[in-house]
Amino acid sequence: MTGNENFRDIIIKSPRVFIIGVAGDSGSGKTTFTNSVRKIFGDDIVSTITLDDYHTFDREERKKRNITPLAPEANNLSLLEEHVANLKDGITIKKPVYNHKTGMFDPPVPYAPSEIIILEGLHTFFTSRLRELIDFTIFVNPDTNVKYSWKINRDVMDRGYKKEDVLAELKSRDADYKNFVEPQAKHANAVIEISDSTYGKRVQNARNVYKVTLYQEKIDETIQNISLNFNLFAINSLSDRNFCMGFKHTNKYGRKSGALFLDGEFQYDVVRYLEKGIEDQIKMRPLSLFAEKRYVNATDLIALLLAWRIINKRISSSPDEFNARYCRI
Ligand SMILES: Nc1ncnc2c1ncn2[C@@H]1O[C@H](COP(=O)(O)OP(=O)(O)OP(=O)(O)O)[C@@H](O)[C@H]1O
Ligand SMILES: O=C(CO)[C@H](O)[C@H](O)COP(=O)(O)O
């Protein structure tokens, strides 16, 4: 036992490939909520596969068949299952590539497994086999109005679509979303809901302030106690931004879970306690996820809490590796 290796060193030495599966609609915030994991562990050991690469048909063919990308048969999920199993076994795959510029497929590329793989897409844990293979599942579920405004902004500004075309496309996908994508939420280890902020559209649009709720299935204990300390006196004396938070037990999504909601902006000094607790546990510092910010919004804070939950899952999925080399778990 060396006792001084950090979490990242242990992951790098381990043969284990840890798969995080994120499901949700296009533009629903899947990448946004896994960015903290990527930032904590670094691009060299975290890679992402987008399930868009596993579409069965190109854009033209989908049009001819009058089928949306959200229909399961528009995606080669058995090839995806085979590839995820290969990656978990350390085998390099030949990954298909869907090109959003042309709407067609480029030649497949070799894809070697990294220590942590994030799978992002519409049907990420649609099949029971995928659910078996994925180590931690997240479903991102923004309210329809929030999702529509993000998707319209992105597709009009970045991808050159007309607003009315994006709206028509969104409407045409609605039924398939409800039938095939949304039902995955009940299989997720964590569900994230995003809705309009109670602090109004001005703050929401200017500083990306939304109300964000994290549903987590109940676990008996966490690996370590990471505390989020609130100095109520300091907040009351010094804060100049609004925030609120709440918690409830719920059976939404078909099983007992805890739902923590946050809304507004938190002073960095407050959030720093949480970041520091995580640094101490994984022996990696400074994480500096928010170092340049004076205020951290609900999305950033929930993403950090989620990253901690994922770290817990990685540790508990092979505790011996950590027990032997990482002091106490
Ligand atoms: N929590 C959030 N707060 C503010 N804006 C957000 C948030 N999540 C997503 N967005 C907006 O929506 C856009 C799409 O988000 P993101 O890329 O995370 O979604 P995605 O589900 O990964 O999309 P896709 O699957 O289509 O690549 C972002 O560029 C951003 O403008
Ligand atoms: O839902 C999507 C992404 O998750 C896309 O609509 C899908 O991949 C098809 O892409 P394009 O519109 O560029 O043909």
Short mmCIF file of C-alpha atoms and ligand atoms in Angstrom, two decimals:
data_model
loop_
_atom_site.label_atom_id
_atom_site.label_comp_id
_atom_site.label_asym_id
_atom_site.label_seq_id
_atom_site.Cartn_x
_atom_site.Cartn_y
_atom_site.Cartn_z
CA MET A 1 0.00 0.00 0.00
CA THR A 2 1.46 3.32 -1.00
CA GLY A 3 -1.33 5.41 0.47
CA ASN A 4 -0.38 8.51 -1.48
CA GLU A 5 -1.82 7.77 -4.89
CA ASN A 6 -4.67 9.94 -5.95
CA PHE A 7 -7.97 8.85 -7.43
CA ARG A 8 -6.84 9.56 -10.99
CA ASP A 9 -3.59 7.52 -10.64
CA ILE A 10 -5.58 4.51 -9.45
CA ILE A 11 -8.06 4.75 -12.30
CA ILE A 12 -5.21 4.99 -14.81
CA LYS A 13 -3.56 1.82 -13.44
CA SER A 14 -6.83 -0.09 -13.28
CA PRO A 15 -7.88 -2.30 -16.21
CA ARG A 16 -11.47 -1.34 -15.51
CA VAL A 17 -13.32 0.80 -18.08
CA PHE A 18 -16.06 2.81 -16.37
CA ILE A 19 -19.04 3.75 -18.50
CA ILE A 20 -21.31 6.71 -17.77
CA GLY A 21 -24.51 6.72 -19.83
CA VAL A 22 -26.40 9.97 -20.35
CA ALA A 23 -29.77 9.91 -22.09
CA GLY A 24 -32.01 12.78 -23.07
CA ASP A 25 -33.29 14.69 -26.05
CA SER A 26 -31.01 16.49 -28.47
CA GLY A 27 -29.79 19.73 -26.88
CA SER A 28 -31.16 18.81 -23.44
CA GLY A 29 -27.93 19.51 -21.53
CA LYS A 30 -26.27 16.07 -21.59
CA THR A 31 -22.79 17.48 -22.27
CA THR A 32 -23.28 20.36 -19.84
CA PHE A 33 -23.91 18.00 -16.91
CA THR A 34 -20.95 15.72 -17.55
CA ASN A 35 -18.46 18.55 -18.07
CA SER A 36 -17.45 18.50 -14.38
CA VAL A 37 -16.43 14.84 -14.66
CA ARG A 38 -14.37 15.69 -17.71
CA LYS A 39 -12.79 18.70 -16.02
CA ILE A 40 -11.99 16.78 -12.82
CA PHE A 41 -10.28 13.81 -14.49
CA GLY A 42 -8.94 15.39 -17.67
CA ASP A 43 -9.46 14.83 -21.37
CA ASP A 44 -6.72 12.20 -21.49
CA ILE A 45 -8.74 9.66 -19.48
CA VAL A 46 -12.31 10.69 -20.31
CA SER A 47 -13.78 10.34 -23.79
CA THR A 48 -17.27 10.71 -25.17
CA ILE A 49 -19.20 8.68 -27.71
CA THR A 50 -22.29 10.25 -29.20
CA LEU A 51 -24.99 7.79 -30.10
CA ASP A 52 -25.79 9.85 -33.20
CA ASP A 53 -22.97 7.81 -34.76
CA TYR A 54 -25.15 4.71 -34.40
CA HIS A 55 -28.03 5.99 -36.54
CA THR A 56 -29.12 3.28 -38.96
CA PHE A 57 -30.16 5.63 -41.76
CA ASP A 58 -28.73 8.83 -43.14
CA ARG A 59 -30.85 11.99 -43.19
CA GLU A 60 -32.19 11.38 -46.69
CA GLU A 61 -33.26 7.82 -45.90
CA ARG A 62 -34.97 8.89 -42.65
CA LYS A 63 -36.92 11.44 -44.67
CA LYS A 64 -37.98 8.85 -47.27
CA ARG A 65 -39.12 6.47 -44.54
CA ASN A 66 -40.80 9.30 -42.60
CA ILE A 67 -39.03 8.24 -39.44
CA THR A 68 -37.37 10.39 -36.75
CA PRO A 69 -33.96 9.66 -35.17
CA LEU A 70 -35.89 9.03 -31.93
CA ALA A 71 -37.46 5.81 -33.22
CA PRO A 72 -35.40 2.91 -31.84
CA GLU A 73 -35.31 1.23 -35.27
CA ALA A 74 -33.54 4.31 -36.65
CA ASN A 75 -30.55 3.33 -34.50
CA ASN A 76 -28.30 0.30 -34.56
CA LEU A 77 -28.59 -0.51 -30.87
CA SER A 78 -27.33 -4.08 -31.22
CA LEU A 79 -24.08 -2.79 -32.77
CA LEU A 80 -23.88 -0.29 -29.91
CA GLU A 81 -24.33 -3.09 -27.33
CA GLU A 82 -21.57 -5.09 -29.02
CA HIS A 83 -19.25 -2.08 -29.08
CA VAL A 84 -19.87 -1.11 -25.45
CA ALA A 85 -19.15 -4.72 -24.38
CA ASN A 86 -15.92 -4.68 -26.44
CA LEU A 87 -14.80 -1.38 -24.94
CA LYS A 88 -15.42 -2.70 -21.42
CA ASP A 89 -13.16 -5.62 -22.31
CA GLY A 90 -10.46 -3.21 -23.43
CA ILE A 91 -10.97 -3.91 -27.15
CA THR A 92 -10.66 -1.13 -29.74
CA ILE A 93 -13.78 -0.80 -31.90
CA LYS A 94 -14.40 0.54 -35.39
CA LYS A 95 -16.86 3.26 -34.54
CA PRO A 96 -19.28 4.52 -37.17
CA VAL A 97 -19.33 8.29 -37.73
CA TYR A 98 -22.47 10.31 -38.50
CA ASN A 99 -21.70 13.68 -40.04
CA HIS A 100 -24.22 16.37 -39.02
CA LYS A 101 -22.97 18.72 -41.76
CA THR A 102 -23.73 16.32 -44.60
CA GLY A 103 -26.40 14.18 -42.93
CA MET A 104 -24.46 11.12 -44.12
CA PHE A 105 -21.95 8.66 -42.68
CA ASP A 106 -18.19 9.20 -42.86
CA PRO A 107 -15.89 6.13 -42.84
CA PRO A 108 -15.69 4.39 -39.43
CA VAL A 109 -12.76 5.28 -37.16
CA PRO A 110 -10.79 3.17 -34.67
CA TYR A 111 -11.83 4.03 -31.11
CA ALA A 112 -9.75 2.74 -28.20
CA PRO A 113 -11.29 2.59 -24.73
CA SER A 114 -10.32 5.31 -22.26
CA GLU A 115 -10.54 4.85 -18.48
CA ILE A 116 -13.88 6.68 -18.35
CA ILE A 117 -16.25 6.69 -21.32
CA ILE A 118 -19.29 8.94 -21.47
CA LEU A 119 -22.03 7.64 -23.77
CA GLU A 120 -24.44 10.38 -24.74
CA GLY A 121 -27.57 10.03 -26.77
CA LEU A 122 -31.25 9.46 -27.28
CA HIS A 123 -31.38 5.72 -26.43
CA THR A 124 -28.34 5.33 -24.19
CA PHE A 125 -29.98 2.84 -21.81
CA PHE A 126 -32.97 1.84 -23.90
CA THR A 127 -32.17 -1.91 -23.83
CA SER A 128 -31.62 -4.12 -20.80
CA ARG A 129 -28.22 -5.15 -22.20
CA LEU A 130 -27.09 -1.51 -22.33
CA ARG A 131 -28.30 -1.03 -18.75
CA GLU A 132 -26.22 -4.02 -17.66
CA LEU A 133 -23.12 -2.67 -19.36
CA ILE A 134 -23.33 0.94 -18.18
CA ASP A 135 -22.01 1.68 -14.70
CA PHE A 136 -23.87 4.92 -13.99
CA THR A 137 -26.92 6.25 -15.80
CA ILE A 138 -28.18 9.82 -15.96
CA PHE A 139 -31.35 11.12 -17.61
CA VAL A 140 -31.50 14.83 -18.42
CA ASN A 141 -35.04 16.14 -18.51
CA PRO A 142 -35.54 19.89 -19.10
CA ASP A 143 -39.07 21.29 -19.22
CA THR A 144 -40.36 21.49 -22.78
CA ASN A 145 -40.20 25.31 -22.95
CA VAL A 146 -36.59 25.34 -21.69
CA LYS A 147 -35.57 22.60 -24.13
CA TYR A 148 -37.25 24.34 -27.05
CA SER A 149 -35.51 27.65 -26.35
CA TRP A 150 -32.04 26.02 -26.07
CA LYS A 151 -32.55 23.93 -29.20
CA ILE A 152 -33.84 26.90 -31.22
CA ASN A 153 -30.94 29.09 -30.07
CA ARG A 154 -28.32 26.49 -30.89
CA ASP A 155 -29.72 25.28 -34.21
CA VAL A 156 -30.41 28.81 -35.49
CA MET A 157 -27.16 30.42 -34.26
CA ASP A 158 -24.68 27.54 -34.74
CA ARG A 159 -26.20 25.28 -37.36
CA GLY A 160 -27.87 27.80 -39.66
CA TYR A 161 -31.45 26.44 -39.44
CA LYS A 162 -34.54 28.68 -39.66
CA LYS A 163 -36.49 29.07 -36.42
CA GLU A 164 -39.77 27.80 -37.94
CA ASP A 165 -37.99 24.71 -39.29
CA VAL A 166 -36.52 23.93 -35.86
CA LEU A 167 -39.97 24.35 -34.28
CA ALA A 168 -41.60 22.08 -36.87
CA GLU A 169 -38.87 19.47 -36.32
CA LEU A 170 -39.32 19.63 -32.54
CA LYS A 171 -43.09 19.16 -32.87
CA SER A 172 -42.67 16.22 -35.24
CA ARG A 173 -40.43 14.52 -32.66
CA ASP A 174 -42.70 15.00 -29.66
CA ALA A 175 -44.58 11.70 -29.79
CA ASP A 176 -41.42 9.64 -30.31
CA TYR A 177 -39.74 11.49 -27.46
CA LYS A 178 -42.58 10.57 -25.10
CA ASN A 179 -42.76 6.96 -26.33
CA PHE A 180 -39.09 6.06 -26.64
CA VAL A 181 -36.77 8.53 -24.95
CA GLU A 182 -38.53 9.74 -21.80
CA PRO A 183 -39.36 6.23 -20.45
CA GLN A 184 -35.63 5.65 -19.90
CA ALA A 185 -35.82 8.07 -16.94
CA LYS A 186 -37.22 5.33 -14.72
CA HIS A 187 -34.02 3.31 -15.21
CA ALA A 188 -31.63 6.15 -14.41
CA ASN A 189 -29.45 6.31 -11.30
CA ALA A 190 -29.91 10.09 -11.44
CA VAL A 191 -32.43 12.32 -13.21
CA ILE A 192 -31.89 16.03 -13.70
CA GLU A 193 -34.84 18.31 -14.30
CA ILE A 194 -34.39 21.90 -15.43
CA SER A 195 -37.13 24.51 -15.33
CA ASP A 196 -37.55 28.26 -15.45
CA SER A 197 -35.94 30.11 -12.57
CA THR A 198 -38.21 31.65 -9.97
CA TYR A 199 -35.97 34.72 -10.24
CA GLY A 200 -37.29 35.70 -13.65
CA LYS A 201 -36.33 35.64 -17.31
CA ARG A 202 -33.91 38.57 -17.10
CA VAL A 203 -31.55 36.77 -14.70
CA GLN A 204 -32.21 33.46 -16.43
CA ASN A 205 -31.15 34.66 -19.85
CA ALA A 206 -28.33 36.95 -18.75
CA ARG A 207 -26.59 34.54 -16.38
CA ASN A 208 -27.96 31.07 -17.18
CA VAL A 209 -29.86 30.81 -13.92
CA TYR A 210 -32.36 27.92 -13.96
CA LYS A 211 -34.08 25.87 -11.30
CA VAL A 212 -32.30 22.51 -11.37
CA THR A 213 -33.52 19.39 -9.51
CA LEU A 214 -31.37 16.33 -8.97
CA TYR A 215 -33.27 13.08 -8.33
CA GLN A 216 -31.03 10.36 -6.98
CA GLU A 217 -32.03 6.83 -6.12
CA LYS A 218 -31.55 6.25 -2.42
CA ILE A 219 -28.25 4.72 -1.37
CA ASP A 220 -27.46 3.53 2.12
CA GLU A 221 -24.33 5.55 2.67
CA THR A 222 -21.82 7.60 0.76
CA ILE A 223 -18.21 6.57 0.60
CA GLN A 224 -17.14 9.61 2.55
CA ASN A 225 -18.89 12.52 4.08
CA ILE A 226 -18.57 15.47 1.79
CA SER A 227 -20.23 18.45 3.32
CA LEU A 228 -21.64 21.53 1.74
CA ASN A 229 -21.32 24.07 4.52
CA PHE A 230 -23.47 27.13 4.46
CA ASN A 231 -22.39 29.97 6.66
CA LEU A 232 -25.82 31.47 7.19
CA PHE A 233 -24.40 34.50 8.98
CA ALA A 234 -22.03 35.30 6.10
CA ILE A 235 -24.77 34.71 3.55
CA ASN A 236 -27.12 37.00 5.42
CA SER A 237 -24.49 39.70 5.86
CA LEU A 238 -22.58 39.54 2.60
CA SER A 239 -24.66 37.95 -0.17
CA ASP A 240 -25.87 40.13 -2.99
CA ARG A 241 -27.51 37.45 -5.17
CA ASN A 242 -30.62 35.35 -4.59
CA PHE A 243 -30.75 31.60 -4.17
CA CYS A 244 -33.03 28.97 -2.71
CA MET A 245 -32.88 25.23 -2.21
CA GLY A 246 -35.19 22.44 -1.09
CA PHE A 247 -35.37 18.70 -0.68
CA LYS A 248 -38.12 16.10 -0.81
CA HIS A 249 -38.51 12.35 -0.88
CA THR A 250 -40.46 11.21 -3.90
CA ASN A 251 -41.61 8.23 -5.91
CA LYS A 252 -41.48 10.12 -9.18
CA TYR A 253 -39.76 8.04 -11.87
CA GLY A 254 -41.07 4.86 -10.27
CA ARG A 255 -38.86 4.38 -7.25
CA LYS A 256 -37.88 5.95 -3.99
CA SER A 257 -35.52 8.82 -4.53
CA GLY A 258 -34.37 12.04 -2.99
CA ALA A 259 -34.92 15.23 -4.96
CA LEU A 260 -32.73 18.24 -4.24
CA PHE A 261 -33.57 21.45 -6.04
CA LEU A 262 -31.40 24.54 -6.32
CA ASP A 263 -32.26 27.84 -7.92
CA GLY A 264 -30.29 31.07 -8.19
CA GLU A 265 -26.62 31.86 -7.66
CA PHE A 266 -24.30 30.84 -4.86
CA GLN A 267 -21.24 32.78 -3.83
CA TYR A 268 -18.06 30.91 -4.77
CA ASP A 269 -16.87 31.04 -1.13
CA VAL A 270 -19.86 28.91 -0.14
CA VAL A 271 -19.39 26.35 -2.90
CA ARG A 272 -15.65 26.20 -2.27
CA TYR A 273 -16.30 24.02 0.83
CA LEU A 274 -17.85 21.35 -1.34
CA GLU A 275 -15.09 21.53 -3.93
CA LYS A 276 -12.47 21.32 -1.16
CA GLY A 277 -14.18 18.28 0.42
CA ILE A 278 -14.00 16.48 -2.91
CA GLU A 279 -10.36 17.53 -3.42
CA ASP A 280 -9.47 16.08 -0.01
CA GLN A 281 -11.19 12.79 -0.72
CA ILE A 282 -9.75 12.18 -4.16
CA LYS A 283 -6.40 13.77 -3.28
CA MET A 284 -6.44 15.94 -6.37
CA ARG A 285 -6.08 19.63 -5.94
CA PRO A 286 -6.82 22.23 -6.86
CA LEU A 287 -9.91 21.21 -8.85
CA SER A 288 -10.51 24.90 -9.56
CA LEU A 289 -13.73 24.15 -11.37
CA PHE A 290 -15.17 27.55 -10.56
CA ALA A 291 -12.05 29.46 -9.59
CA GLU A 292 -12.62 32.29 -12.01
CA LYS A 293 -16.25 32.79 -10.94
CA ARG A 294 -17.59 34.91 -8.11
CA TYR A 295 -20.96 33.22 -8.37
CA VAL A 296 -21.86 29.64 -9.22
CA ASN A 297 -25.28 28.87 -10.67
CA ALA A 298 -27.55 25.93 -9.86
CA THR A 299 -26.46 23.98 -12.96
CA ASP A 300 -22.77 24.19 -11.98
CA LEU A 301 -23.45 23.18 -8.42
CA ILE A 302 -25.69 20.23 -9.37
CA ALA A 303 -23.06 19.11 -11.91
CA LEU A 304 -20.49 19.03 -9.10
CA LEU A 305 -22.79 17.05 -6.80
CA LEU A 306 -23.41 14.63 -9.64
CA ALA A 307 -19.67 14.28 -10.28
CA TRP A 308 -19.23 13.33 -6.61
CA ARG A 309 -21.96 10.72 -6.93
CA ILE A 310 -20.19 9.27 -9.99
CA ILE A 311 -16.86 9.16 -8.12
CA ASN A 312 -18.61 7.28 -5.29
CA LYS A 313 -19.94 4.78 -7.82
CA ARG A 314 -16.51 4.31 -9.40
CA ILE A 315 -14.94 3.65 -6.00
CA SER A 316 -17.67 1.24 -4.91
CA SER A 317 -17.57 -0.62 -8.22
CA SER A 318 -14.06 -1.94 -7.44
CA PRO A 319 -13.43 -1.12 -3.76
CA ASP A 320 -10.39 -3.39 -3.47
CA GLU A 321 -8.35 -1.24 -5.83
CA PHE A 322 -9.05 1.76 -3.67
CA ASN A 323 -8.82 -0.01 -0.28
CA ALA A 324 -5.32 -1.24 -0.99
CA ARG A 325 -3.82 1.95 -2.28
CA TYR A 326 -5.93 4.84 -1.17
CA CYS A 327 -6.01 4.88 2.60
CA ARG A 328 -9.57 4.62 3.86
CA ILE A 329 -12.75 4.49 1.86
N1 LIG B 1 -28.08 23.97 -17.56
C1 LIG B 1 -28.00 24.78 -18.61
N2 LIG B 1 -28.04 26.11 -18.46
C2 LIG B 1 -28.01 26.94 -19.52
N3 LIG B 1 -27.96 26.53 -20.81
C3 LIG B 1 -27.92 25.23 -21.02
C4 LIG B 1 -27.89 24.26 -19.95
N4 LIG B 1 -27.85 23.04 -20.48
C5 LIG B 1 -27.83 23.20 -21.82
N5 LIG B 1 -27.88 24.51 -22.15
C6 LIG B 1 -27.92 25.10 -23.51
O1 LIG B 1 -28.30 24.09 -24.41
C7 LIG B 1 -27.22 23.84 -25.35
C8 LIG B 1 -27.10 22.34 -25.57
O2 LIG B 1 -26.61 21.77 -24.38
P1 LIG B 1 -25.72 20.46 -24.42
O3 LIG B 1 -24.72 20.55 -25.51
O4 LIG B 1 -25.23 20.22 -23.03
O5 LIG B 1 -26.85 19.43 -24.79
P2 LIG B 1 -26.71 17.95 -25.37
O6 LIG B 1 -27.86 17.22 -24.81
O7 LIG B 1 -25.34 17.43 -25.07
O8 LIG B 1 -26.90 18.19 -26.93
P3 LIG B 1 -26.63 17.22 -28.19
O9 LIG B 1 -26.97 15.83 -27.81
O10 LIG B 1 -27.56 17.71 -29.24
O11 LIG B 1 -25.19 17.41 -28.52
C9 LIG B 1 -25.97 24.47 -24.71
O12 LIG B 1 -25.08 24.93 -25.67
C10 LIG B 1 -26.56 25.62 -23.93
O13 LIG B 1 -26.78 26.71 -24.76
O1 LIG B 2 -31.50 14.12 -32.47
C1 LIG B 2 -30.42 14.35 -32.91
C2 LIG B 2 -29.21 14.29 -32.06
O2 LIG B 2 -29.43 13.62 -30.87
C3 LIG B 2 -30.25 14.71 -34.37
O3 LIG B 2 -31.43 15.27 -34.84
C4 LIG B 2 -29.95 13.44 -35.15
O4 LIG B 2 -28.68 12.97 -34.78
C5 LIG B 2 -29.98 13.70 -36.65
O5 LIG B 2 -29.06 14.72 -36.96
P1 LIG B 2 -29.30 15.69 -38.20
O6 LIG B 2 -30.52 16.49 -37.85
O7 LIG B 2 -28.04 16.52 -38.25
O8 LIG B 2 -29.50 14.83 -39.40
#
